[in-house]
C-alpha positions as protocol buffer text, in pm:
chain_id: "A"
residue {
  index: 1
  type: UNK
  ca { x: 21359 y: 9691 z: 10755 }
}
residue {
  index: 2
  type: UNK
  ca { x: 21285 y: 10051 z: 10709 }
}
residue {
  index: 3
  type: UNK
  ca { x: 21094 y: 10210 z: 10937 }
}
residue {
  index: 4
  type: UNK
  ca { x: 20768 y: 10417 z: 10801 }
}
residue {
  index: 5
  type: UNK
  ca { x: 20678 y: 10755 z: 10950 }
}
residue {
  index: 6
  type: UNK
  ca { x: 20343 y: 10976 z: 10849 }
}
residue {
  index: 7
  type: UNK
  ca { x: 20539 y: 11299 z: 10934 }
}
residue {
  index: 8
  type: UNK
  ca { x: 20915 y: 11376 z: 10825 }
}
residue {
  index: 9
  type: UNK
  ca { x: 21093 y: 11301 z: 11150 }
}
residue {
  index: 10
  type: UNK
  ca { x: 21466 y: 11392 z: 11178 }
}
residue {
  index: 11
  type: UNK
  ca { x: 21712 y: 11122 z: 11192 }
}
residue {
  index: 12
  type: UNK
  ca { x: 21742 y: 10900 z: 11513 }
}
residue {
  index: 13
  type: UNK
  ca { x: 22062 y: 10949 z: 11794 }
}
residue {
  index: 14
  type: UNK
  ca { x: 22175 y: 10649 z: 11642 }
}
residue {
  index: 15
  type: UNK
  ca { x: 22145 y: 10679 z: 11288 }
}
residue {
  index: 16
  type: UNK
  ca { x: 22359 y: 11073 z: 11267 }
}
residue {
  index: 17
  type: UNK
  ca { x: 22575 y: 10945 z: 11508 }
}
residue {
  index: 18
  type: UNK
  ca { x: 22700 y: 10632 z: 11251 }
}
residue {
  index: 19
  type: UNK
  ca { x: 22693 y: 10894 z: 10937 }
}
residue {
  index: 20
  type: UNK
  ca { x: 22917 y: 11104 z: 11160 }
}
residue {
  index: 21
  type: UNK
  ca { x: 23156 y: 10810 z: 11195 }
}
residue {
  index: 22
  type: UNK
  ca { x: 23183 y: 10737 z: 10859 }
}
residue {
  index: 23
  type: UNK
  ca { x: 23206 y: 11027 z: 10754 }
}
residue {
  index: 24
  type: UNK
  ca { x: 23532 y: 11101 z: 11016 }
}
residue {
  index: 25
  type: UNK
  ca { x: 23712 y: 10725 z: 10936 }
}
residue {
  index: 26
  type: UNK
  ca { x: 23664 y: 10848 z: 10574 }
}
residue {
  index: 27
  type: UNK
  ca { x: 23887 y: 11162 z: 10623 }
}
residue {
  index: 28
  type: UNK
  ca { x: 24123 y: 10962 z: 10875 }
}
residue {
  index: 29
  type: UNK
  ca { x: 24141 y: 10691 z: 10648 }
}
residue {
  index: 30
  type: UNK
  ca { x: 24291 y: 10965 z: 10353 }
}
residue {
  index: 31
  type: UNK
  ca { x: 24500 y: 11115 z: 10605 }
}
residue {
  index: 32
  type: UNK
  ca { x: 24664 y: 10780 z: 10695 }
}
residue {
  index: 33
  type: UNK
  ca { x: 24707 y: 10746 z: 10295 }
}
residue {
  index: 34
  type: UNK
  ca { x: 24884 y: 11084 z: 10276 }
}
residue {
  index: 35
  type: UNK
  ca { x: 25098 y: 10952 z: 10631 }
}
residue {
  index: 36
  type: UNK
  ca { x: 25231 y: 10662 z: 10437 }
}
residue {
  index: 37
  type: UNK
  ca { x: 25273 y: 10858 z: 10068 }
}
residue {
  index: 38
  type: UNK
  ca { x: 25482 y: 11089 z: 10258 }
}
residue {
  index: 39
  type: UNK
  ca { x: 25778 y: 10752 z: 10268 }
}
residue {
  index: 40
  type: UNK
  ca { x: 25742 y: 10681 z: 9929 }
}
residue {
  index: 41
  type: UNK
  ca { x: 25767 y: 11030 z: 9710 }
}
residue {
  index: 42
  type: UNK
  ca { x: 25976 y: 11353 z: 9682 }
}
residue {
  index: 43
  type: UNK
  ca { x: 25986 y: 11674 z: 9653 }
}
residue {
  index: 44
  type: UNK
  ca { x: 25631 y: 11921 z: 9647 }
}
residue {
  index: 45
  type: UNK
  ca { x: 25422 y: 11570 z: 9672 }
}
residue {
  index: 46
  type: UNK
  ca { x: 25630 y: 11565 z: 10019 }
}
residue {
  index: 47
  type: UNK
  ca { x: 25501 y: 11879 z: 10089 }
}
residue {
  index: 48
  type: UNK
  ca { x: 25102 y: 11821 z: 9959 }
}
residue {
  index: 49
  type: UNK
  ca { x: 25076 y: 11447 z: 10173 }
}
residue {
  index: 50
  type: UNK
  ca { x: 25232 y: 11691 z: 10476 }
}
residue {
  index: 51
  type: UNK
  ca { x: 24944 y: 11970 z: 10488 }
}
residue {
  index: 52
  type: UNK
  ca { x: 24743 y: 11687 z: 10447 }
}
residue {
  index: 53
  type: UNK
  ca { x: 24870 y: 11510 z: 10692 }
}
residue {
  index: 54
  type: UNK
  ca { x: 24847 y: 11796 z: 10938 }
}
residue {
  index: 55
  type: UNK
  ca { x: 24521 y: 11942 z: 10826 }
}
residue {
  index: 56
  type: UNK
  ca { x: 24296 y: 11669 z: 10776 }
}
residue {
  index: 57
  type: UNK
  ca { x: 24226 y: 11582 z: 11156 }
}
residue {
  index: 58
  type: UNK
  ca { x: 24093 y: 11943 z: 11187 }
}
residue {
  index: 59
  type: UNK
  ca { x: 23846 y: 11869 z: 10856 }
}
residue {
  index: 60
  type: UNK
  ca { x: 23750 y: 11545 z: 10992 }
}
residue {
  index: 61
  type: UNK
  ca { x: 23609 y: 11697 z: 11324 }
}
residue {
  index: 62
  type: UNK
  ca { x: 23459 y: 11970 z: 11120 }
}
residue {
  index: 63
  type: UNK
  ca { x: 23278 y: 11742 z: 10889 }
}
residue {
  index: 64
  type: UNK
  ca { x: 23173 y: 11471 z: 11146 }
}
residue {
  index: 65
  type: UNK
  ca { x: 23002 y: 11727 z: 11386 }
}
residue {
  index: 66
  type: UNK
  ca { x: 22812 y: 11944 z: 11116 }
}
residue {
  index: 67
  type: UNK
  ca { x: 22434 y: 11889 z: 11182 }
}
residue {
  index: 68
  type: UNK
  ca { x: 22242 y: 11734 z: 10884 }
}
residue {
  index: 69
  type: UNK
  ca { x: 21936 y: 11839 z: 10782 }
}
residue {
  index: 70
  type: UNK
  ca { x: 21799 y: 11562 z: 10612 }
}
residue {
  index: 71
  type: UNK
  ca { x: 21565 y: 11673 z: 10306 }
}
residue {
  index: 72
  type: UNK
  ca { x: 21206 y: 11713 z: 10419 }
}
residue {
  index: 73
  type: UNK
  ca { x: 21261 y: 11773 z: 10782 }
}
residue {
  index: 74
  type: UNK
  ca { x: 21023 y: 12067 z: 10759 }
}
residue {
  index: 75
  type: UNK
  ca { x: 20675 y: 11890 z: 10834 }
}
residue {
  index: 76
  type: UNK
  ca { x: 20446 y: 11957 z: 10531 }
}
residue {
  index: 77
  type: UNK
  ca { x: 20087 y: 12116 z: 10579 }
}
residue {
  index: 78
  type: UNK
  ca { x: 19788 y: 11883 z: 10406 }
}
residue {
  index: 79
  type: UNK
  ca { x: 19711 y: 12096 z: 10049 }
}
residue {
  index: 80
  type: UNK
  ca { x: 19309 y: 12095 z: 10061 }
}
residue {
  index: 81
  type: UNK
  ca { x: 19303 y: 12235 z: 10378 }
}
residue {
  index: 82
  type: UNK
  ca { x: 19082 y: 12553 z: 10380 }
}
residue {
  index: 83
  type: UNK
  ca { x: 19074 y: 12793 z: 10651 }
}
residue {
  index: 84
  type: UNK
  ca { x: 18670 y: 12872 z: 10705 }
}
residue {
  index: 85
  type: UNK
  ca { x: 18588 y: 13239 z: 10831 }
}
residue {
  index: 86
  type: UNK
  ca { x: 18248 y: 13366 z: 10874 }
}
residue {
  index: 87
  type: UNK
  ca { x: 18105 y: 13678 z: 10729 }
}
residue {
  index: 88
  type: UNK
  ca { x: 18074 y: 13936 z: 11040 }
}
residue {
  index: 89
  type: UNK
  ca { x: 17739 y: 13971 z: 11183 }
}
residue {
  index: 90
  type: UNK
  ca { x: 17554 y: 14296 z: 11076 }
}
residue {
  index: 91
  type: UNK
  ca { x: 17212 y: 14403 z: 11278 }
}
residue {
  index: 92
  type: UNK
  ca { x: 17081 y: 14562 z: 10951 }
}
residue {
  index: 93
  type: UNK
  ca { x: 17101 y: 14260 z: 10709 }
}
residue {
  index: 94
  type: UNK
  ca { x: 16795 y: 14126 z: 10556 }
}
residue {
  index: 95
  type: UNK
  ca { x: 16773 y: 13771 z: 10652 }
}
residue {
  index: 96
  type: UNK
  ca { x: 16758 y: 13512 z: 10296 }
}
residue {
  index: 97
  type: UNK
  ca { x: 16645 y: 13287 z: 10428 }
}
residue {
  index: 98
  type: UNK
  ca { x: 16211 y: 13204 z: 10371 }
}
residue {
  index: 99
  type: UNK
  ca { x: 16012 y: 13529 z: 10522 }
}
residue {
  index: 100
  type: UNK
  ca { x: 15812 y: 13542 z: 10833 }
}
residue {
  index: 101
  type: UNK
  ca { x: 15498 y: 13512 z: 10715 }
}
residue {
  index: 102
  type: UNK
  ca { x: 15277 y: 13232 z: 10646 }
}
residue {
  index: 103
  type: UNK
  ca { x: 15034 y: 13233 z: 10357 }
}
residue {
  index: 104
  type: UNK
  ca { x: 14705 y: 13358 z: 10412 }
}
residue {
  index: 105
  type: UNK
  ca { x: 14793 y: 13604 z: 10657 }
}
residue {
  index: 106
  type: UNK
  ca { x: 14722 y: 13901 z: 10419 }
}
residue {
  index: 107
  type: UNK
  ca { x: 14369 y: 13814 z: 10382 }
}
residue {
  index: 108
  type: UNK
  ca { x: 14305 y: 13874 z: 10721 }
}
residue {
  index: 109
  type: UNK
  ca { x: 14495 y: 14237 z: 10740 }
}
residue {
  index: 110
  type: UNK
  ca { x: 14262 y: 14327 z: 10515 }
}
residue {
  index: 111
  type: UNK
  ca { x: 13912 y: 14257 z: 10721 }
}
């Protein structure tokens, strides 16, 4: 059963540490190939199934401890997400919102 996760989590202990493993009995596995080749043919194939006899343990270690990155491991930010900022306050701004005064107030300014 897979597991489901809401944010791209990297992969667990367990999980890289059994990709590393195959990943090293994959190489050992060729250079065990290349071990037994080596009886069986002549000349510069002798020679090929040799390097890769002697090389391949240093890939395999190489390979198996590489860190992987698996795709996505960057957590991705929601898209409709808006930052809000507020105008600055200014003293000398007219307010727009409805004025002070209340109707019927010029009537009496004029008495």
């Amino acid at each position: 059963m897979k597991q489901q996760s809401i944010t791209s989590l990297p992969l667990s202990p367990e999980a890289e540490r059994r990709n590393r493993m195959i990943k090293y009995s994959i190489t050992m596995g060729i250079r065990v190939v290349c071990i037994l080749l080596m009886l069986f043919v002549q000349g510069w194939w002798l020679v090929v199934c040799a390097i890769g006899a002697i090389v391949l343990p240093y890939i395999a270690v190489v390979i198996a401890n590489v860190h992987a990155d698996p795709s996505g491991s960057q957590v991705m930010r929601p898209g409709g997400v808006q930052v809000y900022r507020p105008e600055p306050f200014t003293p000398d701004a007219k307010p727009t919102g409805p004025s002070d005064e209340t109707p019927g107030t010029d009537q009496q300014k004029d008495a």
